[in-house]
Tab-separated table of C-alpha atoms in Angstrom:
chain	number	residue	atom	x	y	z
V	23	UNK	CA	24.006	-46.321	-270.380
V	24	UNK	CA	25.530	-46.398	-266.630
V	25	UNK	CA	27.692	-44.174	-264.782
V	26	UNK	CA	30.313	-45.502	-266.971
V	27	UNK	CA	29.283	-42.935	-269.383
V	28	UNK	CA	30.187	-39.646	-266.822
V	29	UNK	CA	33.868	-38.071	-268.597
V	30	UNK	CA	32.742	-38.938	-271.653
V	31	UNK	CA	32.495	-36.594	-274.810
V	32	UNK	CA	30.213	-37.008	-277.341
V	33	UNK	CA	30.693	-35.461	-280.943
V	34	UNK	CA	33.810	-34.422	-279.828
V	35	UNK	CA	32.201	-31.322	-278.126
V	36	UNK	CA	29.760	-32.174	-275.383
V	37	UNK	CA	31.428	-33.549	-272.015
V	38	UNK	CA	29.095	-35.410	-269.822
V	39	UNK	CA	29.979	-34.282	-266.115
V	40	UNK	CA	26.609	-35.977	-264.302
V	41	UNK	CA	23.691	-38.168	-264.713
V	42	UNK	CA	20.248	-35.724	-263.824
V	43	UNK	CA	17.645	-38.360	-264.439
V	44	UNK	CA	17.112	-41.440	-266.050
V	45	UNK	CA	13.698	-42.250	-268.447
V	46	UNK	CA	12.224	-45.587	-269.888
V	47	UNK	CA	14.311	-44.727	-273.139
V	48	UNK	CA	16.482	-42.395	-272.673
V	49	UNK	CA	18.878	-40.850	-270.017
V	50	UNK	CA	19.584	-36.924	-269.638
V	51	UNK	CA	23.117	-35.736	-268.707
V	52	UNK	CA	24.669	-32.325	-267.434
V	53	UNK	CA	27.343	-31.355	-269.820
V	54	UNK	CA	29.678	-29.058	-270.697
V	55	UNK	CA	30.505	-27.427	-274.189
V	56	UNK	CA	34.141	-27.863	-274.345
V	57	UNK	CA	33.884	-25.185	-277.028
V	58	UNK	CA	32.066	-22.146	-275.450
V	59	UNK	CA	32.061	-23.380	-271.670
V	60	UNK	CA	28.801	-23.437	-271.125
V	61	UNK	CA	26.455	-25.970	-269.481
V	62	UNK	CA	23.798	-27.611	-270.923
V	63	UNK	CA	21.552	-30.746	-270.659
V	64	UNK	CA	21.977	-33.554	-273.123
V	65	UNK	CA	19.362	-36.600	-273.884
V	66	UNK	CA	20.766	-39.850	-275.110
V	67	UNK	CA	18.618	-42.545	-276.078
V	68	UNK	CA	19.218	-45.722	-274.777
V	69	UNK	CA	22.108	-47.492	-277.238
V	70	UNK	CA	20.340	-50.814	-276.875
V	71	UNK	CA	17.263	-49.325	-278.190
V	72	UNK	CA	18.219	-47.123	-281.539
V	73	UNK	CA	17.536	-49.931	-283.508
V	74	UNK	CA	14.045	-49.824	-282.872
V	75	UNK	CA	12.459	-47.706	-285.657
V	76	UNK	CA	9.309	-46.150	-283.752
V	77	UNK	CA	11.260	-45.152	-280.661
V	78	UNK	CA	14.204	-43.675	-282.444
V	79	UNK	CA	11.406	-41.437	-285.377
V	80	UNK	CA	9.661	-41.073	-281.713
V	81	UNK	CA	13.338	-38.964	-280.343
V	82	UNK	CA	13.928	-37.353	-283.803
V	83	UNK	CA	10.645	-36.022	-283.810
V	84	UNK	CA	11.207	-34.299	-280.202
V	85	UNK	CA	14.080	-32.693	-281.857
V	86	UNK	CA	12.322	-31.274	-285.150
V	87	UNK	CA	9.501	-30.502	-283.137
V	88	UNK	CA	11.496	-28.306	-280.146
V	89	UNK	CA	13.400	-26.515	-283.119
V	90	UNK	CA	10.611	-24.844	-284.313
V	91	UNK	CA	9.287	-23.992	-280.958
V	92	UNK	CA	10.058	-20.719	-279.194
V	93	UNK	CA	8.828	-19.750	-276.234
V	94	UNK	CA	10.086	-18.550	-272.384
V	95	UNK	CA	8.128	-22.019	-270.729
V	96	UNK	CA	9.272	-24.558	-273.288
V	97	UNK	CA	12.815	-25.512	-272.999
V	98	UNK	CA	15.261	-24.918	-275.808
V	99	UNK	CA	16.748	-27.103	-278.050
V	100	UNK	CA	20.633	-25.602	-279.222
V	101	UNK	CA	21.828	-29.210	-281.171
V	102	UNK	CA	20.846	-32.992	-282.013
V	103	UNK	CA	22.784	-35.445	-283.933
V	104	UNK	CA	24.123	-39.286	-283.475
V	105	UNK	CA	27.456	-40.417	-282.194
V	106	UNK	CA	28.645	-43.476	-282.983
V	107	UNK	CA	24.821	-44.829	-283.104
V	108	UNK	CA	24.045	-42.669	-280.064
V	109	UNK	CA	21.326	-40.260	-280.795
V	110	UNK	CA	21.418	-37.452	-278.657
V	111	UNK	CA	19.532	-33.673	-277.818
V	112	UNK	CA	21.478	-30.695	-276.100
V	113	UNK	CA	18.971	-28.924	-274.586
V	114	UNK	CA	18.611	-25.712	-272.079
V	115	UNK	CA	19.815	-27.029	-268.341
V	116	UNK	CA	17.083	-26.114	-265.807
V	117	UNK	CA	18.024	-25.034	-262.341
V	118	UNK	CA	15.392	-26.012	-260.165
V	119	UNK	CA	13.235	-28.868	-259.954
V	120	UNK	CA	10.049	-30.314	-261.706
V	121	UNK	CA	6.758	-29.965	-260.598
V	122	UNK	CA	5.993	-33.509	-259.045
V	123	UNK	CA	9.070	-32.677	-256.044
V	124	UNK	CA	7.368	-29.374	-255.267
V	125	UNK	CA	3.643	-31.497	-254.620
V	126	UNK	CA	5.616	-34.148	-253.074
V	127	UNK	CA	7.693	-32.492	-250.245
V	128	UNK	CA	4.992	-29.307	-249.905
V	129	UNK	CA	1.700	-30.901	-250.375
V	130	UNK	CA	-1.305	-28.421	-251.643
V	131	UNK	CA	-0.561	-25.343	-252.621
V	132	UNK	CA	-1.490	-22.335	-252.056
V	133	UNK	CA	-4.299	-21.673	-254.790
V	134	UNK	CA	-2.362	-18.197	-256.243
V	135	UNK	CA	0.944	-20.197	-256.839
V	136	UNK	CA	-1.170	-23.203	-258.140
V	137	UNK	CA	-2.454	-21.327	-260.658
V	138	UNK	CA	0.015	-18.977	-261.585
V	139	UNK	CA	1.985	-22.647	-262.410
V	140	UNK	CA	-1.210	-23.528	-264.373
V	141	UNK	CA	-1.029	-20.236	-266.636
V	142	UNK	CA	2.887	-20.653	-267.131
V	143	UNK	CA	1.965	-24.336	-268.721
V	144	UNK	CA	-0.806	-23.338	-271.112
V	145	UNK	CA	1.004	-20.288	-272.288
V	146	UNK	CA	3.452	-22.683	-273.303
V	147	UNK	CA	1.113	-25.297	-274.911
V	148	UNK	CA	-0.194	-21.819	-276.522
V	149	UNK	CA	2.718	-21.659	-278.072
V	150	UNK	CA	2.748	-25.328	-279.385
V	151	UNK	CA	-1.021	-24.702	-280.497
V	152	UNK	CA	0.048	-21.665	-282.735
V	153	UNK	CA	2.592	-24.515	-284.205
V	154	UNK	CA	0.024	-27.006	-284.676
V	155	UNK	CA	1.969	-28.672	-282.071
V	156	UNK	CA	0.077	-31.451	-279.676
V	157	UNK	CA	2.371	-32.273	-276.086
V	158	UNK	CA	0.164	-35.262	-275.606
V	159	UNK	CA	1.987	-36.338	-272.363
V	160	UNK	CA	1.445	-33.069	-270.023
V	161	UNK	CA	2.241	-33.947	-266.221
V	162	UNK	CA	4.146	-33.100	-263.208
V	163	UNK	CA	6.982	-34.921	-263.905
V	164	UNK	CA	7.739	-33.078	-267.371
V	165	UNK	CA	7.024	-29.483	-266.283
V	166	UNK	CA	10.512	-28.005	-264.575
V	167	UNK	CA	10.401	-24.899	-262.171
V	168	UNK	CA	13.848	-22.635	-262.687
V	169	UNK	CA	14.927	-20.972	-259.531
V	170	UNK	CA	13.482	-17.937	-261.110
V	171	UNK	CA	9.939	-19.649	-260.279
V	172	UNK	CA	9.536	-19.798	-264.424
V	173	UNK	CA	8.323	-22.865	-265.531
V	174	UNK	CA	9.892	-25.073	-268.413
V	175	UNK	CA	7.642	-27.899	-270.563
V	176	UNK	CA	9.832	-30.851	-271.226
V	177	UNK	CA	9.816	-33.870	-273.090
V	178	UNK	CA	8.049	-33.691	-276.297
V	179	UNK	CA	8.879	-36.929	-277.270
V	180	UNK	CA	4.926	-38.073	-277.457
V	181	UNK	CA	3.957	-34.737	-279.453
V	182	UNK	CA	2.500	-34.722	-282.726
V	183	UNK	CA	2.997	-32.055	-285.191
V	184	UNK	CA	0.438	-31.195	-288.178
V	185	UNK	CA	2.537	-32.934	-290.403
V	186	UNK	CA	3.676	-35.638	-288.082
V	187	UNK	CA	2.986	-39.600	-289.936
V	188	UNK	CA	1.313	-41.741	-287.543
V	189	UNK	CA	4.120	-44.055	-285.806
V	190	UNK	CA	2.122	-46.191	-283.836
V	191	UNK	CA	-1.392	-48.257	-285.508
V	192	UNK	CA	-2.897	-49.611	-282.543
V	193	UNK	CA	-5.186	-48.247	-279.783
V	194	UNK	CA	-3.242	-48.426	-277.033
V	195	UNK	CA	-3.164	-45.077	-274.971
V	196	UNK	CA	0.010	-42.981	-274.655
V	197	UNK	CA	0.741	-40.302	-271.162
V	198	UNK	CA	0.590	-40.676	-268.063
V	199	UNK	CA	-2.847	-42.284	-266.724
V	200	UNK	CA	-3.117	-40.315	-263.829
V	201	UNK	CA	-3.066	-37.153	-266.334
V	202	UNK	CA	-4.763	-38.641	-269.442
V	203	UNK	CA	-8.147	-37.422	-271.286
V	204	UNK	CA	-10.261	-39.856	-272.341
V	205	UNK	CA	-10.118	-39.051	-275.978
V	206	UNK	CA	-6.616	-39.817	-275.947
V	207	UNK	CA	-7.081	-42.905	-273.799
V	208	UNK	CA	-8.830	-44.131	-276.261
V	209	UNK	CA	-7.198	-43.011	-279.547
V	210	UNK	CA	-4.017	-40.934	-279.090
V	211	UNK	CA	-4.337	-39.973	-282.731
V	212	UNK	CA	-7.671	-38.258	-281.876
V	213	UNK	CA	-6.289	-35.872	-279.671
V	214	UNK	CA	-5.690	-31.887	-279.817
V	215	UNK	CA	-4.644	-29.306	-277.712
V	216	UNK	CA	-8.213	-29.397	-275.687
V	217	UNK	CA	-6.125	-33.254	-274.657
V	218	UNK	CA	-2.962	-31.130	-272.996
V	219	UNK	CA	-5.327	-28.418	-271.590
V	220	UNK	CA	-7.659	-31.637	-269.977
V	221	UNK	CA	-3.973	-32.892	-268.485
V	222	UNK	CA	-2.923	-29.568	-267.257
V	223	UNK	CA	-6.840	-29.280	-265.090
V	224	UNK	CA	-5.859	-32.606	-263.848
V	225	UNK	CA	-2.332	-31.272	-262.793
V	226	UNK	CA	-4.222	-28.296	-261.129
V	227	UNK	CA	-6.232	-30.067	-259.509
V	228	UNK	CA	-3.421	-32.194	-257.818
V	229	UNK	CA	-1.769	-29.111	-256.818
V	230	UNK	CA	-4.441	-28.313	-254.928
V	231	UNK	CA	-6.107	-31.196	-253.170
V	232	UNK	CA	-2.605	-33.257	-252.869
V	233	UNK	CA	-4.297	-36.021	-254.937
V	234	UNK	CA	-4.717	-36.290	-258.997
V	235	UNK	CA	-8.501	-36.416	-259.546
V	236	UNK	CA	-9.141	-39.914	-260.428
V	237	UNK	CA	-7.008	-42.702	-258.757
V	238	UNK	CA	-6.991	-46.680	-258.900
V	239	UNK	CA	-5.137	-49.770	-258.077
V	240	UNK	CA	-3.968	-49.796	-262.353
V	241	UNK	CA	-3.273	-48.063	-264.800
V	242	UNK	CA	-6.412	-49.234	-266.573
V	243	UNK	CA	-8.573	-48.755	-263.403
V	244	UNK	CA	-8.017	-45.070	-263.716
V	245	UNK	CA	-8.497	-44.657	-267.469
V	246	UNK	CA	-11.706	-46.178	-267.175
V	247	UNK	CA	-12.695	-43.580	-264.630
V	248	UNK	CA	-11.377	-40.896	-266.752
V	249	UNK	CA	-13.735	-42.552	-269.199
V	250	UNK	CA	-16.894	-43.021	-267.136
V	251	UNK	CA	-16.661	-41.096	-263.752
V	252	UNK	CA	-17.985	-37.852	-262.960
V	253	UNK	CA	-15.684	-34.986	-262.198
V	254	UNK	CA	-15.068	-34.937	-258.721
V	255	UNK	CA	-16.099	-31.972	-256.383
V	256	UNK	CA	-12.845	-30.031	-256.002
V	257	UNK	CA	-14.286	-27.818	-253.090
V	258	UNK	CA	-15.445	-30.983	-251.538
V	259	UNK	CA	-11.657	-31.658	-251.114
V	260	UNK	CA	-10.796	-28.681	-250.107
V	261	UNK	CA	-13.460	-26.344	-248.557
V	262	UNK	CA	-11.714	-22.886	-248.453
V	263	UNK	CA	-11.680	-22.811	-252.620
V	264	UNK	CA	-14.502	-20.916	-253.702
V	265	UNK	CA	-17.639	-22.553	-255.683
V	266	UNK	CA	-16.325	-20.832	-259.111
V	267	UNK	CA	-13.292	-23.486	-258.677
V	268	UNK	CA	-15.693	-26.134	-258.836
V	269	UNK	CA	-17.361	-25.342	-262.025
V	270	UNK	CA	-13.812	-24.257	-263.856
V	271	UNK	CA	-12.863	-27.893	-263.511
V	272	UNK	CA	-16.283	-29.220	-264.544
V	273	UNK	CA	-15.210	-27.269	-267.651
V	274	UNK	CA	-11.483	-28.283	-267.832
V	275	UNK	CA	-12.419	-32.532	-267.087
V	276	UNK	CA	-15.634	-32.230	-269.468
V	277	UNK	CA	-15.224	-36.361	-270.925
V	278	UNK	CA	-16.422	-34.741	-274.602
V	279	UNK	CA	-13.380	-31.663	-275.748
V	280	UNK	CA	-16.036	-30.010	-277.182
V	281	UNK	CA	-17.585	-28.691	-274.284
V	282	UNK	CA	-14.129	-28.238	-272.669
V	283	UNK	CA	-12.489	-24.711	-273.089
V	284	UNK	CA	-10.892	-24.760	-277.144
V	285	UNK	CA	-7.724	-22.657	-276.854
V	286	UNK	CA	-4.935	-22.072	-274.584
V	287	UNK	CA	-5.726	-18.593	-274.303
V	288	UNK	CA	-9.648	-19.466	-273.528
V	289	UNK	CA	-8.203	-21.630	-270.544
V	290	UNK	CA	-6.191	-18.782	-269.276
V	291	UNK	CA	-8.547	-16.621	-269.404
V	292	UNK	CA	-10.717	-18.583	-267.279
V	293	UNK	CA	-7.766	-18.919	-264.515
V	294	UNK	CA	-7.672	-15.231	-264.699
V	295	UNK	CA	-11.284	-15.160	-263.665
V	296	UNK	CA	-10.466	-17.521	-261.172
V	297	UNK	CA	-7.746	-15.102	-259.601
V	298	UNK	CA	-10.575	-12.419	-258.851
V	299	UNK	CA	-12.426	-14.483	-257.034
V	300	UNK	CA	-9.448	-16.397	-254.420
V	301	UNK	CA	-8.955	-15.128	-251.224
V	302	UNK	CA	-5.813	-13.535	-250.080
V	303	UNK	CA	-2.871	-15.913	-249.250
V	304	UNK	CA	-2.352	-16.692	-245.491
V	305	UNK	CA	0.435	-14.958	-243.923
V	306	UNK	CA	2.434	-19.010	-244.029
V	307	UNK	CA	1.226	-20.003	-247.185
V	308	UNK	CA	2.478	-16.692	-248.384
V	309	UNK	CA	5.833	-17.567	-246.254
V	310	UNK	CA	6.068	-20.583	-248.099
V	311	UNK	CA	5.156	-19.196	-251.846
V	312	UNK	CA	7.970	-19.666	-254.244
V	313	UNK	CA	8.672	-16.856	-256.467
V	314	UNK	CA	11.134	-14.191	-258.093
V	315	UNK	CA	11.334	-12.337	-255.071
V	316	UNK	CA	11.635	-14.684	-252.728
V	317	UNK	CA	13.867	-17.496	-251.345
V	318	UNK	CA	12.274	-20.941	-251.794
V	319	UNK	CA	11.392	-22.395	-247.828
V	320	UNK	CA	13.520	-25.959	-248.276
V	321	UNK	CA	10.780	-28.921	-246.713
V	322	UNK	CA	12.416	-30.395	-243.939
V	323	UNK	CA	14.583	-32.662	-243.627
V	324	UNK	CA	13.443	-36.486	-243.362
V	325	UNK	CA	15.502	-39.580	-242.913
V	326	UNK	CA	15.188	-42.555	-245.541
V	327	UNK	CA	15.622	-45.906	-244.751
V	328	UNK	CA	14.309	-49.689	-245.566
V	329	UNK	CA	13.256	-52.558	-243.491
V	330	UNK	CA	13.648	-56.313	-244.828
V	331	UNK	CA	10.112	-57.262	-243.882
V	332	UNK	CA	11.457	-61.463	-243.318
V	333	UNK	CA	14.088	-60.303	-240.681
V	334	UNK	CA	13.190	-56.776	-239.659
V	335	UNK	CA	16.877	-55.527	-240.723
V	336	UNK	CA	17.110	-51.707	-241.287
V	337	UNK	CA	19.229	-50.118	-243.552
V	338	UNK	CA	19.670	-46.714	-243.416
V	339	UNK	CA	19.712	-44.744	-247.074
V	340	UNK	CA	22.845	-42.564	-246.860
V	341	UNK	CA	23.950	-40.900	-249.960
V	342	UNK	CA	22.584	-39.897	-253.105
V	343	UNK	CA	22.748	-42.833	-255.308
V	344	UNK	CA	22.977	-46.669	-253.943
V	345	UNK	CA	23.094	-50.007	-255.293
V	346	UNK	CA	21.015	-52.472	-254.486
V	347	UNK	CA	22.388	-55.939	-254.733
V	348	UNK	CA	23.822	-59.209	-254.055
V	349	UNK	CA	28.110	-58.598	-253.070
V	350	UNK	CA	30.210	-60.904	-255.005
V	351	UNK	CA	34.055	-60.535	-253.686
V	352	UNK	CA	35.055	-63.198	-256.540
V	353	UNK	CA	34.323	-60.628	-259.222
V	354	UNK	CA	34.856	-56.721	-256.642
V	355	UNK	CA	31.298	-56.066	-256.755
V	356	UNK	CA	30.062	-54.625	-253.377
V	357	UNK	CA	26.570	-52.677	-253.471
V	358	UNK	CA	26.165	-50.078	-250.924
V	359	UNK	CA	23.017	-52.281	-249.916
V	360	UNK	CA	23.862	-55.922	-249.856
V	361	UNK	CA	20.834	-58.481	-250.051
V	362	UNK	CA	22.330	-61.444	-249.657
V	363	UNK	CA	20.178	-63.586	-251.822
V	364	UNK	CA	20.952	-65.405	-254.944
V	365	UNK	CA	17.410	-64.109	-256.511
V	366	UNK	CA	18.594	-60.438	-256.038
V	367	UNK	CA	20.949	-59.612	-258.959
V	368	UNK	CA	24.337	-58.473	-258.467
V	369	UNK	CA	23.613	-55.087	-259.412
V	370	UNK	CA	19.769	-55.412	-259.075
V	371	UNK	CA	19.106	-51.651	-259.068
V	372	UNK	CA	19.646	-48.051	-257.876
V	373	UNK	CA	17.653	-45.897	-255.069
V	374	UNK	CA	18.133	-42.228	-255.318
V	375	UNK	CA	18.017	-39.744	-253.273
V	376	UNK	CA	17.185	-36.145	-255.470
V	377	UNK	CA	17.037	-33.654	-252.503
V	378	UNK	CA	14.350	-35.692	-250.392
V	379	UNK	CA	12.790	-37.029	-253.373
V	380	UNK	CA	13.835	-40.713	-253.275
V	381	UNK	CA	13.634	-43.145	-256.277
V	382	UNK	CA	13.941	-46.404	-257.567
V	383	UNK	CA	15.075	-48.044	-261.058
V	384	UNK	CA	15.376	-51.443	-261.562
V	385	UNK	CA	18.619	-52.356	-263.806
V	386	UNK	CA	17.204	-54.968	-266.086
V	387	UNK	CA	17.886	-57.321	-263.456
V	388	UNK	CA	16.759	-61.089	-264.126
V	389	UNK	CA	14.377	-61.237	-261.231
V	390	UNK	CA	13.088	-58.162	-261.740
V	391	UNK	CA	12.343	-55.198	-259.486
V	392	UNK	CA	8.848	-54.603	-258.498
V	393	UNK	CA	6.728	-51.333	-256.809
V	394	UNK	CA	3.817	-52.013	-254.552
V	395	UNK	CA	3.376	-55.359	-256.434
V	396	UNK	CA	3.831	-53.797	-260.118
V	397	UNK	CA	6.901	-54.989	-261.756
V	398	UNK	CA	9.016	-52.176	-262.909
V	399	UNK	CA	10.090	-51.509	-266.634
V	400	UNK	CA	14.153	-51.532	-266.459
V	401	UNK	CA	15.681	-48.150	-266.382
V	402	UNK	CA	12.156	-46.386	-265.611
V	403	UNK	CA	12.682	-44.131	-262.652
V	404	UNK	CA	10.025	-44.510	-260.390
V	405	UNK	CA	9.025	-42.149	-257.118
V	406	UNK	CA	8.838	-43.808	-254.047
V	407	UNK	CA	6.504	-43.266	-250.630
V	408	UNK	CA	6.719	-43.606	-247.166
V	409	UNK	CA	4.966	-47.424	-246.897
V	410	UNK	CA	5.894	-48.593	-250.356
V	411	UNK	CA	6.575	-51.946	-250.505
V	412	UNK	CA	10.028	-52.666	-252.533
V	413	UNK	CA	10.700	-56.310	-254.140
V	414	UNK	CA	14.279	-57.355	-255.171
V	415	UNK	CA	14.009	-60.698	-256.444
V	416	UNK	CA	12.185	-62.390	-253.756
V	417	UNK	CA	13.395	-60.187	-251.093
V	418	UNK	CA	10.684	-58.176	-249.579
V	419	UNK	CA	11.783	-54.598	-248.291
V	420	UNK	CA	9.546	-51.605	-247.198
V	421	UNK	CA	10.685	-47.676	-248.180
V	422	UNK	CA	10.126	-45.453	-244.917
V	423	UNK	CA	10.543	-41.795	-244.736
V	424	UNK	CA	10.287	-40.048	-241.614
């Protein structure tokens, strides 16, 4: 799937107008409804990919699962079906953002919004728990904020329904590790909806301090903590919370669920509590709060660039979605970023630019594209940092953003 795919129409219905992001599996488009005008978003799964059994029951499933799910903070579902082997979803299309651009561009919120983003995602997962219904992959990057300040749960495509058969036999942990409990890190299949309410306490807690509450140089490094470590003090973080914030997340992060709280509406409750106890917002944080009534404060502006660390070259990132690669006049291919090295690939792989939130995604280049020393999975759209270090075939680059 490329931009190659932008005019078409699938099932003779949907036209696909512009790419809006791009997963390890699948890639979600804004179209139009030729019959009723309307815009939606539609998920297609990767064609090179539907013949693999667990990932395409893995995409039904989503489907099945989001029909039977109504609720104002889990997005709809309006039609799924295959074209020509590609399997698609038409969804709601969100206007707005997800969560993980808000805590990148605004930093730590403002403890009232925080939570009030908190409560909107568990009385959504209350809504899967009344369905039997287990997210299982709960983090920034799958929550969307309308411009209505409403949030929207996404991607279903790891839950697990009461009746759902057990695709995958081995041990190996599904999510996000930065958002993971340990129950599921360790068996997926053993986890329930005390699993998506541990996840959303560690998406709190980000909101807050800036920083998820267990970090390490892998993915495994962090799983083990969420294994082993103690909670962190969250008002040793960030002073001006009050003590009672401390001991909610004590709760939330408990390793055992059973001495976490058992129900959406237990862990709602609690952030109620929570709410008595906060101080008033400062006059700027309040400036800055996104909500109904008020006009979202854009971050400022900051300029993009990279340096090739062997020569010092800078290359400004201007525009919204760039090629990185090696020009080749024999065959018209001329990358908005030309490495000229026979390592890099031709097209070797996109940055984006999402409204200050830049990106990379490697395009199942040969010489693969790799992140701070991690080589990337192809098509996986990853966030980049000011510092990161960028590596296109053996070409060494560093992301700035200033």
């Amino acid at each position: 799937m490329n931009g190659d795919m932008i005019g078409r129409v699938i099932k003779g219905r949907y036209k696909l107008i512009d790419e809006r992001g791009r997963g390890s599996f699948a890639t979600v488009y804004v179209v139009r409804d030729l019959g009723d005008n309307r815009i939606y978003a539609l998920k297609v799964m990767h064609l090179e990919l539907s013949g693999d059994g667990e990932l395409l029951a893995r995409f039904q499933r989503e489907a099945h699962i989001l029909l039977n799910l109504s609720d104002s903070h889990v997005v709809r579902i309006f039609d799924y079906g295959n074209d020509n082997n590609m399997h698609y979803i038409v969804m709601d299309y969100i206007d707005g953002q997800s969560l993980k651009y808000y805590m990148i561009n605004q930093g730590p919120m403002e403890p009232l919004r925080a939570i009030n983003y908190a409560r909107q995602i568990t009385e959504g997962l209350d809504a899967a728990y009344k369905q039997g219904v287990v997210h299982r992959d709960i983090k920034p990057q799958n929550i969307l904020i309308n411009s209505k300040d409403i949030v929207k749960i996404t991607d279903f495509g790891l839950a697990r329904g009461r009746d759902t058969v057990t695709l995958t036999q081995s041990n190996v942990f599904m999510g996000t590790a930065y958002y993971i409990s340990p129950e599921q890190a360790e068996s997926g299949r053993s986890a329930d909806t005390r699993s998506d309410l541990y996840s959303v306490a560690t998406v709190l807690f980000e909101m807050l301090t800036g920083r998820p509450p267990y970090e390490g140089d892998t993915a495994v490094d962090i799983v083990i903590k969420h294994m082993n470590d103690k909670v962190p003090s969250i008002c040793r973080l960030r002073p001006d919370l009050p003590l009672e914030m401390d001991a909610f997340m004590q709760k939330a992060l408990a390793k055992s669920p059973a001495d976490r709280f058992a129900t959406p509406q237990d862990f709602n409750a609690a952030l109620e509590q929570l709410t008595q106890v906060l101080p008033p917002p400062t006059p700027q944080a309040d400036e800055g709060k996104r909500g109904a009534s008020r006009t979202p404060v854009p971050p400022p502006a900051k300029e993009a660039r990279i340096i090739v660390i062997s020569s010092g070259h800078i290359i400004p990132l201007n525009g919204d979605k760039l090629v990185v690669g090696r020009q080749d006049p024999t065959l018209g291919i001329y990358p908005e970023i030309n490495l000229a090295d026979k390592t890099v690939g031709r097209r070797h792989a996109y940055l984006r630019n999402q409204q200050g939130t830049y990106t990379v995604e490697d395009l199942n280049a040969l010489n693969k594209t790799r992140l701070n020393g991690v080589t990337l999975t192809p098509h996986e759209e990853r966030t980049l940092k000011d510092g990161d270090i960028l590596r296109f075939g053996s070409v060494e680059v560093r992301f700035e953003l200033r």
